[in-house]
Short mmCIF file of C-alpha atoms in Angstrom, two decimals:
data_model
loop_
_atom_site.label_atom_id
_atom_site.label_comp_id
_atom_site.label_asym_id
_atom_site.label_seq_id
_atom_site.Cartn_x
_atom_site.Cartn_y
_atom_site.Cartn_z
CA MET A 1 101.85 127.97 107.59
CA TYR A 2 104.51 130.18 108.62
CA SER A 3 107.52 131.61 106.95
CA ASP A 4 110.54 132.83 109.11
CA LYS A 5 110.94 136.15 106.97
CA ASP A 6 107.18 136.77 106.00
CA GLY A 7 105.52 135.57 109.06
CA LEU A 8 101.87 133.71 108.39
CA LEU A 9 101.55 132.61 104.80
CA LEU A 10 98.43 130.09 104.88
CA GLU A 11 95.79 129.33 107.53
CA LEU A 12 93.42 126.89 107.06
CA ASP A 13 90.48 125.26 109.18
CA PHE A 14 90.50 121.63 109.07
CA VAL A 15 87.73 120.77 111.70
CA ALA A 16 84.87 123.46 111.21
CA GLY A 17 82.42 121.25 109.28
CA ALA A 18 84.55 118.34 108.56
CA ALA A 19 82.60 115.77 110.85
CA GLU A 20 79.28 116.63 108.86
CA THR A 21 80.75 116.82 105.73
CA PHE A 22 83.10 113.63 105.78
CA GLY A 23 81.00 111.65 108.56
CA ASN A 24 83.71 111.93 111.18
CA PRO A 25 86.54 114.09 112.28
CA GLY A 26 90.11 112.95 111.85
CA TYR A 27 91.68 111.29 114.32
CA ILE A 28 95.75 110.90 115.40
CA ILE A 29 97.17 107.66 116.02
CA SER A 30 100.97 106.98 116.61
CA ARG A 31 102.63 103.94 114.62
CA PRO A 32 103.52 102.31 118.08
CA ASN A 33 100.05 102.57 119.24
CA LEU A 34 98.53 101.25 116.12
CA HIS A 35 101.23 98.74 115.80
CA SER A 36 100.53 97.64 119.42
CA THR A 37 96.67 97.58 118.37
CA LEU A 38 97.31 95.16 115.62
CA LEU A 39 99.26 92.97 117.18
CA SER A 40 97.00 92.56 119.94
CA LEU A 41 94.36 90.98 117.15
CA ILE A 42 97.22 89.07 115.56
CA PRO A 43 97.73 85.25 116.87
CA PRO A 44 101.65 85.59 118.22
CA GLU A 45 102.16 81.94 116.10
CA ARG A 46 101.59 83.79 113.08
CA ILE A 47 103.67 86.69 113.42
CA HIS A 48 107.46 85.87 112.50
CA LEU A 49 109.92 88.60 113.38
CA ASN A 50 113.46 89.65 111.49
CA LYS A 51 112.44 88.39 108.32
CA ARG A 52 113.89 89.45 104.94
CA VAL A 53 112.60 88.12 101.77
CA LEU A 54 115.68 87.50 99.59
CA SER A 55 114.52 85.57 96.89
CA HIS A 56 111.35 83.59 95.87
CA VAL A 57 110.44 80.79 93.17
CA GLU A 58 107.27 79.38 92.53
CA THR A 59 106.36 76.08 91.99
CA GLU A 60 103.51 74.09 90.53
CA THR A 61 101.37 74.09 93.95
CA GLY A 62 102.96 77.45 95.49
CA ILE A 63 105.67 79.79 96.09
CA ILE A 64 108.82 79.43 98.00
CA ILE A 65 110.76 82.27 99.57
CA ARG A 66 114.00 82.13 100.98
CA THR A 67 115.10 84.85 103.63
CA SER A 68 118.11 86.37 104.99
CA ASP A 69 118.22 83.66 108.20
CA ASN A 70 119.05 81.20 105.59
CA MET A 71 115.54 79.86 106.22
CA THR A 72 112.62 78.89 103.47
CA HIS A 73 108.90 79.41 103.68
CA GLU A 74 106.22 77.98 101.29
CA GLY A 75 103.06 78.90 101.17
CA ASN A 76 100.13 79.87 98.25
CA ILE A 77 100.46 83.81 97.57
CA LEU A 78 103.44 86.53 98.39
CA VAL A 79 101.94 89.73 99.26
CA GLY A 80 105.01 92.49 99.08
CA ALA A 81 104.09 94.79 101.60
CA ASP A 82 107.72 95.33 102.27
CA GLY A 83 108.20 99.39 101.49
CA ALA A 84 109.38 101.34 99.06
CA TYR A 85 112.49 99.23 98.34
CA SER A 86 110.76 96.04 98.43
CA ALA A 87 112.64 93.03 98.91
CA VAL A 88 109.65 91.23 97.17
CA ARG A 89 109.60 93.88 94.07
CA GLU A 90 113.31 93.28 93.27
CA SER A 91 112.90 89.33 93.58
CA LEU A 92 109.40 89.58 91.13
CA TYR A 93 111.20 92.09 88.85
CA GLU A 94 114.11 89.88 88.38
CA HIS A 95 112.30 87.07 87.14
CA MET A 96 110.11 89.23 84.64
CA ASP A 97 112.84 90.86 83.79
CA GLU A 98 114.93 87.65 82.77
CA ARG A 99 111.62 86.70 80.54
CA GLY A 100 111.43 89.90 79.09
CA LEU A 101 108.22 90.86 80.99
CA LEU A 102 109.14 93.55 82.65
CA PRO A 103 107.96 97.34 81.43
CA ALA A 104 110.87 99.71 80.96
CA SER A 105 109.25 102.34 83.58
CA ASP A 106 109.76 99.82 85.95
CA LYS A 107 113.34 99.56 85.64
CA GLU A 108 113.72 103.11 86.68
CA PRO A 109 114.87 104.28 89.97
CA LEU A 110 112.87 105.99 92.10
CA LYS A 111 112.97 110.02 92.54
CA CYS A 112 114.30 111.08 95.83
CA SER A 113 113.66 114.32 96.09
CA THR A 114 113.40 115.12 99.72
CA ILE A 115 114.99 113.95 103.12
CA CYS A 116 112.85 113.42 106.08
CA LEU A 117 113.49 113.84 110.10
CA VAL A 118 111.09 113.00 112.09
CA GLY A 119 110.11 112.18 115.71
CA GLN A 120 107.15 112.23 118.42
CA THR A 121 107.79 114.11 122.19
CA HIS A 122 107.66 112.51 125.14
CA PRO A 123 104.36 113.94 127.08
CA LEU A 124 104.83 117.37 127.70
CA GLU A 125 103.88 119.60 130.66
CA PRO A 126 101.52 121.83 130.58
CA LYS A 127 104.15 124.68 130.79
CA GLU A 128 106.39 122.89 128.14
CA PHE A 129 102.67 122.30 126.11
CA GLN A 130 102.25 125.78 124.42
CA TYR A 131 98.51 124.60 122.97
CA PRO A 132 94.95 124.38 123.99
CA GLU A 133 93.94 122.00 126.51
CA ASP A 134 91.31 120.63 124.28
CA ASN A 135 91.96 117.37 122.07
CA VAL A 136 91.93 119.32 118.67
CA CYS A 137 95.20 118.76 116.59
CA VAL A 138 96.69 121.80 116.06
CA TYR A 139 98.76 121.70 112.93
CA GLU A 140 101.53 124.56 112.35
CA SER A 141 104.43 124.56 109.51
CA MET A 142 107.25 126.84 109.02
CA LEU A 143 108.83 127.43 105.65
CA LEU A 144 112.55 128.88 106.09
CA ASN A 145 113.23 131.53 103.61
CA ASP A 146 116.92 131.04 103.15
CA LYS A 147 117.21 126.91 103.02
CA PRO A 148 115.63 124.56 101.20
CA ILE A 149 113.53 123.50 104.86
CA PHE A 150 110.19 122.66 105.72
CA ILE A 151 109.00 121.95 109.36
CA VAL A 152 106.01 120.29 110.25
CA ILE A 153 104.47 120.19 113.77
CA PHE A 154 101.23 118.80 115.35
CA THR A 155 99.86 118.53 118.99
CA THR A 156 98.03 115.01 120.02
CA ALA A 157 95.88 114.29 122.93
CA GLU A 158 98.47 112.97 124.82
CA LYS A 159 99.98 115.84 124.97
CA THR A 160 103.25 115.08 122.71
CA ILE A 161 104.03 117.00 119.50
CA CYS A 162 105.06 115.28 116.23
CA TRP A 163 107.41 116.75 114.15
CA MET A 164 108.75 116.62 110.82
CA LEU A 165 111.65 118.54 109.11
CA LEU A 166 111.63 118.11 105.29
CA GLN A 167 115.18 118.86 103.44
CA PHE A 168 114.46 119.99 99.85
CA LEU A 169 116.90 118.00 97.60
CA ASP A 170 118.13 119.73 94.40
CA GLN A 171 118.25 118.20 90.81
CA GLU A 172 122.01 116.53 91.53
CA THR A 173 121.62 115.30 95.06
CA SER A 174 118.08 113.64 94.18
CA LYS A 175 119.68 111.09 92.29
CA THR A 176 119.11 107.52 93.95
CA ASP A 177 122.65 107.32 95.96
CA LYS A 178 123.01 103.35 96.96
CA ASN A 179 124.51 103.88 99.52
CA PHE A 180 121.75 105.40 101.20
CA ARG A 181 119.05 103.68 99.71
CA SER A 182 116.58 102.92 102.72
CA SER A 183 113.68 103.54 103.55
CA GLU A 184 114.23 102.16 107.21
CA TRP A 185 112.62 103.68 109.98
CA GLY A 186 115.40 103.72 112.44
CA PRO A 187 117.08 106.12 114.95
CA GLU A 188 121.30 105.58 113.23
CA ALA A 189 121.22 107.87 110.38
CA ALA A 190 119.63 110.87 112.38
CA GLY A 191 121.87 112.11 114.93
CA ALA A 192 124.08 113.75 112.39
CA MET A 193 121.25 115.87 110.92
CA CYS A 194 119.98 116.80 114.40
CA ASN A 195 122.96 118.28 115.11
CA GLU A 196 122.55 120.37 112.00
CA VAL A 197 118.88 121.94 112.13
CA ARG A 198 119.13 122.31 116.29
CA ASN A 199 118.88 126.27 115.56
CA TYR A 200 116.39 125.85 112.85
CA PRO A 201 112.97 128.05 113.91
CA VAL A 202 110.32 126.37 114.33
CA VAL A 203 106.79 128.24 115.76
CA ARG A 204 105.89 130.00 118.92
CA GLY A 205 109.67 130.54 120.15
CA MET A 206 110.32 126.83 119.58
CA LYS A 207 113.23 125.70 117.99
CA MET A 208 114.13 122.68 116.41
CA GLY A 209 117.02 121.73 119.12
CA ASP A 210 113.76 122.22 121.64
CA LEU A 211 111.92 119.47 120.23
CA ILE A 212 114.90 117.37 119.63
CA ASP A 213 115.85 117.49 123.33
CA ALA A 214 112.21 116.34 124.34
CA THR A 215 112.05 113.52 121.66
CA PRO A 216 113.68 109.88 122.79
CA LYS A 217 116.33 109.16 120.46
CA GLU A 218 114.99 106.07 119.55
CA VAL A 219 112.09 107.47 117.86
CA ILE A 220 113.84 110.14 116.09
CA CYS A 221 114.54 108.83 112.49
CA LYS A 222 115.86 110.12 109.11
CA VAL A 223 114.52 108.43 105.84
CA MET A 224 114.84 109.43 102.19
CA LEU A 225 111.01 110.12 100.59
CA GLU A 226 110.76 109.00 96.87
CA GLU A 227 107.91 109.35 94.74
CA LYS A 228 107.53 106.81 92.17
CA LEU A 229 103.83 104.56 90.52
CA PHE A 230 105.04 101.17 89.25
CA GLU A 231 103.23 99.91 86.49
CA THR A 232 103.64 95.73 87.86
CA TRP A 233 102.19 94.72 90.87
CA THR A 234 101.42 91.08 90.47
CA TYR A 235 102.66 88.27 88.17
CA GLY A 236 102.14 84.77 89.12
CA ARG A 237 101.43 84.07 92.82
CA THR A 238 102.92 87.21 93.93
CA VAL A 239 101.34 90.59 94.57
CA LEU A 240 102.39 94.13 95.73
CA LEU A 241 101.04 96.70 97.85
CA GLY A 242 100.95 100.05 99.74
CA ASP A 243 104.62 101.81 99.45
CA ALA A 244 106.35 98.78 97.23
CA CYS A 245 103.58 99.46 93.91
CA HIS A 246 103.27 103.49 94.71
CA LYS A 247 105.03 105.42 96.64
CA MET A 248 103.48 109.14 97.31
CA SER A 249 104.94 112.42 98.82
CA PRO A 250 104.03 112.62 102.46
CA ALA A 251 102.68 116.19 101.67
CA GLY A 252 99.50 114.62 100.68
CA GLY A 253 98.61 112.25 103.56
CA LEU A 254 97.88 109.81 101.70
CA GLY A 255 100.47 106.87 101.37
CA ALA A 256 99.03 105.19 104.63
CA GLN A 257 95.18 105.48 103.28
CA THR A 258 95.88 103.79 100.02
CA ALA A 259 98.06 101.29 101.68
CA MET A 260 95.15 100.45 103.95
CA GLY A 261 92.73 100.13 100.94
CA ASP A 262 95.06 98.20 99.21
CA ALA A 263 94.98 95.52 101.58
CA VAL A 264 91.09 95.72 101.88
CA VAL A 265 90.51 95.23 98.61
CA LEU A 266 93.18 92.34 98.21
CA VAL A 267 91.74 90.39 100.94
CA ASN A 268 88.51 90.72 99.56
CA TYR A 269 89.55 89.06 97.04
CA ILE A 270 92.07 86.42 98.46
CA ASN A 271 89.36 85.64 100.92
CA THR A 272 86.58 84.42 98.35
CA LEU A 273 89.15 81.97 96.61
CA THR A 274 87.47 78.26 96.62
CA THR A 275 91.13 76.99 95.11
CA VAL A 276 94.49 77.89 95.19
CA GLU A 277 95.25 76.41 91.46
CA SER A 278 97.40 79.21 90.01
CA GLU A 279 94.41 80.24 87.41
CA ASP A 280 92.49 81.19 90.05
CA VAL A 281 95.00 82.76 92.45
CA GLU A 282 96.18 84.66 89.30
CA LYS A 283 92.94 85.67 88.43
CA ALA A 284 92.27 87.05 92.26
CA LEU A 285 95.57 89.34 91.63
CA LYS A 286 94.69 90.63 88.79
CA ALA A 287 91.29 92.03 89.90
CA TYR A 288 93.05 93.60 92.55
CA ARG A 289 95.29 95.25 90.51
CA ASN A 290 92.70 96.19 88.44
CA GLU A 291 90.60 97.85 90.93
CA ARG A 292 93.54 99.88 92.67
CA TYR A 293 96.07 100.62 90.43
CA THR A 294 93.76 103.76 89.09
CA ILE A 295 93.46 105.00 93.24
CA GLY A 296 97.58 104.38 93.49
CA LYS A 297 97.88 106.96 90.19
CA GLU A 298 95.37 109.54 91.60
CA GLY A 299 97.21 108.97 95.27
CA VAL A 300 100.91 109.76 93.79
CA LYS A 301 99.52 112.54 91.43
CA THR A 302 97.90 114.55 94.36
CA SER A 303 100.64 114.31 96.65
CA ALA A 304 102.33 115.61 93.98
CA ALA A 305 100.17 118.53 93.75
CA MET A 306 99.83 118.87 97.15
CA PHE A 307 103.86 119.26 97.51
CA SER A 308 103.53 122.50 95.54
CA ILE A 309 101.68 124.23 98.54
CA ILE A 310 105.22 124.02 100.64
CA LYS A 311 107.35 125.00 97.81
CA GLN A 312 109.68 127.93 97.86
CA GLY A 313 109.72 130.61 94.96
CA LEU A 314 106.47 131.74 93.03
CA ILE A 315 104.84 128.45 92.11
CA GLY A 316 104.16 127.95 96.05
CA LYS A 317 103.29 131.85 96.43
CA VAL A 318 100.19 131.65 93.95
CA ILE A 319 99.47 128.13 95.03
CA ARG A 320 99.24 129.68 98.94
CA PHE A 321 97.58 133.11 97.63
CA ILE A 322 94.93 130.88 95.82
CA LEU A 323 94.15 128.60 98.70
CA SER A 324 93.94 131.56 101.22
CA HIS A 325 91.18 132.98 99.43
CA MET A 326 89.30 129.67 98.39
CA PRO A 327 86.00 129.27 100.08
CA ARG A 328 85.34 126.43 102.57
CA TRP A 329 82.89 124.33 100.54
CA LEU A 330 85.66 124.40 97.41
CA TRP A 331 88.40 123.10 99.88
CA PHE A 332 85.92 120.56 100.72
CA GLN A 333 85.18 119.18 96.81
CA ILE A 334 89.21 119.08 96.94
CA LEU A 335 89.42 117.13 99.74
CA ALA A 336 86.50 114.99 98.56
CA ARG A 337 88.28 113.37 95.99
CA SER A 338 90.43 111.64 98.62
CA VAL A 339 87.47 110.43 100.65
CA ARG A 340 85.49 109.15 98.30
CA ASN A 341 87.61 105.95 98.26
CA ARG A 342 87.37 104.04 101.41
CA PRO A 343 86.79 100.18 100.39
CA GLN A 344 85.25 98.03 103.29
CA ILE A 345 86.13 94.51 103.95
CA SER A 346 83.19 91.99 102.74
CA PHE A 347 83.32 89.35 105.18
CA LEU A 348 82.87 91.84 108.59
CA PRO A 349 79.69 93.97 109.07
CA LEU A 350 79.79 96.89 106.91
CA ALA A 351 80.60 100.12 108.68
CA GLU A 352 77.88 102.56 108.76
CA ASP A 353 78.63 105.34 105.98
CA THR A 354 77.44 108.45 107.46
CA CYS A 355 80.21 110.61 104.90
CA GLN A 356 77.79 113.12 102.88
CA ILE A 357 80.25 112.31 99.77
CA LYS A 358 79.00 109.00 98.23
CA ALA A 359 81.73 106.59 98.16
CA MET A 360 83.05 105.50 94.94
CA HIS A 361 82.15 102.05 93.35
CA GLN A 362 84.00 99.17 94.73
CA PRO A 363 83.90 96.08 92.66
CA SER A 364 85.50 93.66 95.18
CA LEU A 365 82.76 94.24 97.66
CA GLU A 366 80.28 93.61 95.18
CA ASN A 367 81.95 90.92 94.02
CA THR A 368 82.47 88.82 96.97
CA ARG A 369 80.19 89.79 99.61
CA PRO A 370 76.91 87.78 98.22
CA LYS A 371 79.12 84.61 97.99
CA ILE A 372 79.97 85.37 101.87
CA MET A 373 76.40 85.62 102.56
CA ALA A 374 75.17 82.97 100.83
CA ALA A 375 77.46 80.73 102.09
CA SER A 376 76.42 81.95 105.53
CA VAL A 377 72.97 81.17 105.10
#
């Protein structure tokens, strides 16, 4: 981490010893590549594009959703994995609030503390790519001294540079603006901000304008970053996962990891349902919430703490000083908290676990795998 005024502030090695301690080295995969991989594994007829849920109604035998194209769809369970401003959550909370069942904390708006501008360059030529030729990711950041700005860049094996600019909001501007209440990753809102930040210094003599010019416009996005842990994750046949129920600061790098863990645990419970009666469905969804709530809570808390590392002022300086003098074993102990939770899917062959850190107890695996193994005999 660098400062445009003070030079090097903090240096940490995430590579040495990581594979031995955590079982595998870390990997980076871009969103488009991840999307392509997932789409290749899902039958096309199961994917319906350009659908946005507006409302839902439960019946005696299932649940009906109404989408923005004036169509209705019926099923047994509704999973709201539609982001921080989840339409499924909004519809669910509306039903619960009418019945006096919604906790007061779930009625409060999300805390919007940061604006994020993010992108990924096209593959760069060697003369443009000022980084080692091996496939080890180089992660560098710049904290501007006189502006509430923090810039992150990291390299990929595809010879691209991923970049993110964070603009911290003060108490007044961090209030939720309903006109900009969007977590959609789209390029429309990014143009003006790109022009504002072009001359900001990055690292290695680059400026933001160099990265912006090397990035296809369609992959530059501007988004509000929110933080909030919701108490209500499920009611009736509806259940929430990921950002829809626990929105985290990106500083901890735990948002996607936690959401994928949610999906693993939820599908374990759903997969072993023998009936779709309301009582059985609700029991499975509550078991999922009971298993994942503490994980979501810790993720929000840890991400907020990691956010302090990039803060300006005395608090940030003290934290960076401590980290720069912290022994590697203690730093790995801190990181271990985030890798202890690595749930596995009970109906697939279990992955070999070579991590030195023991995985935490996973009730959904313990409770559902014996049923699956017995059924396969």
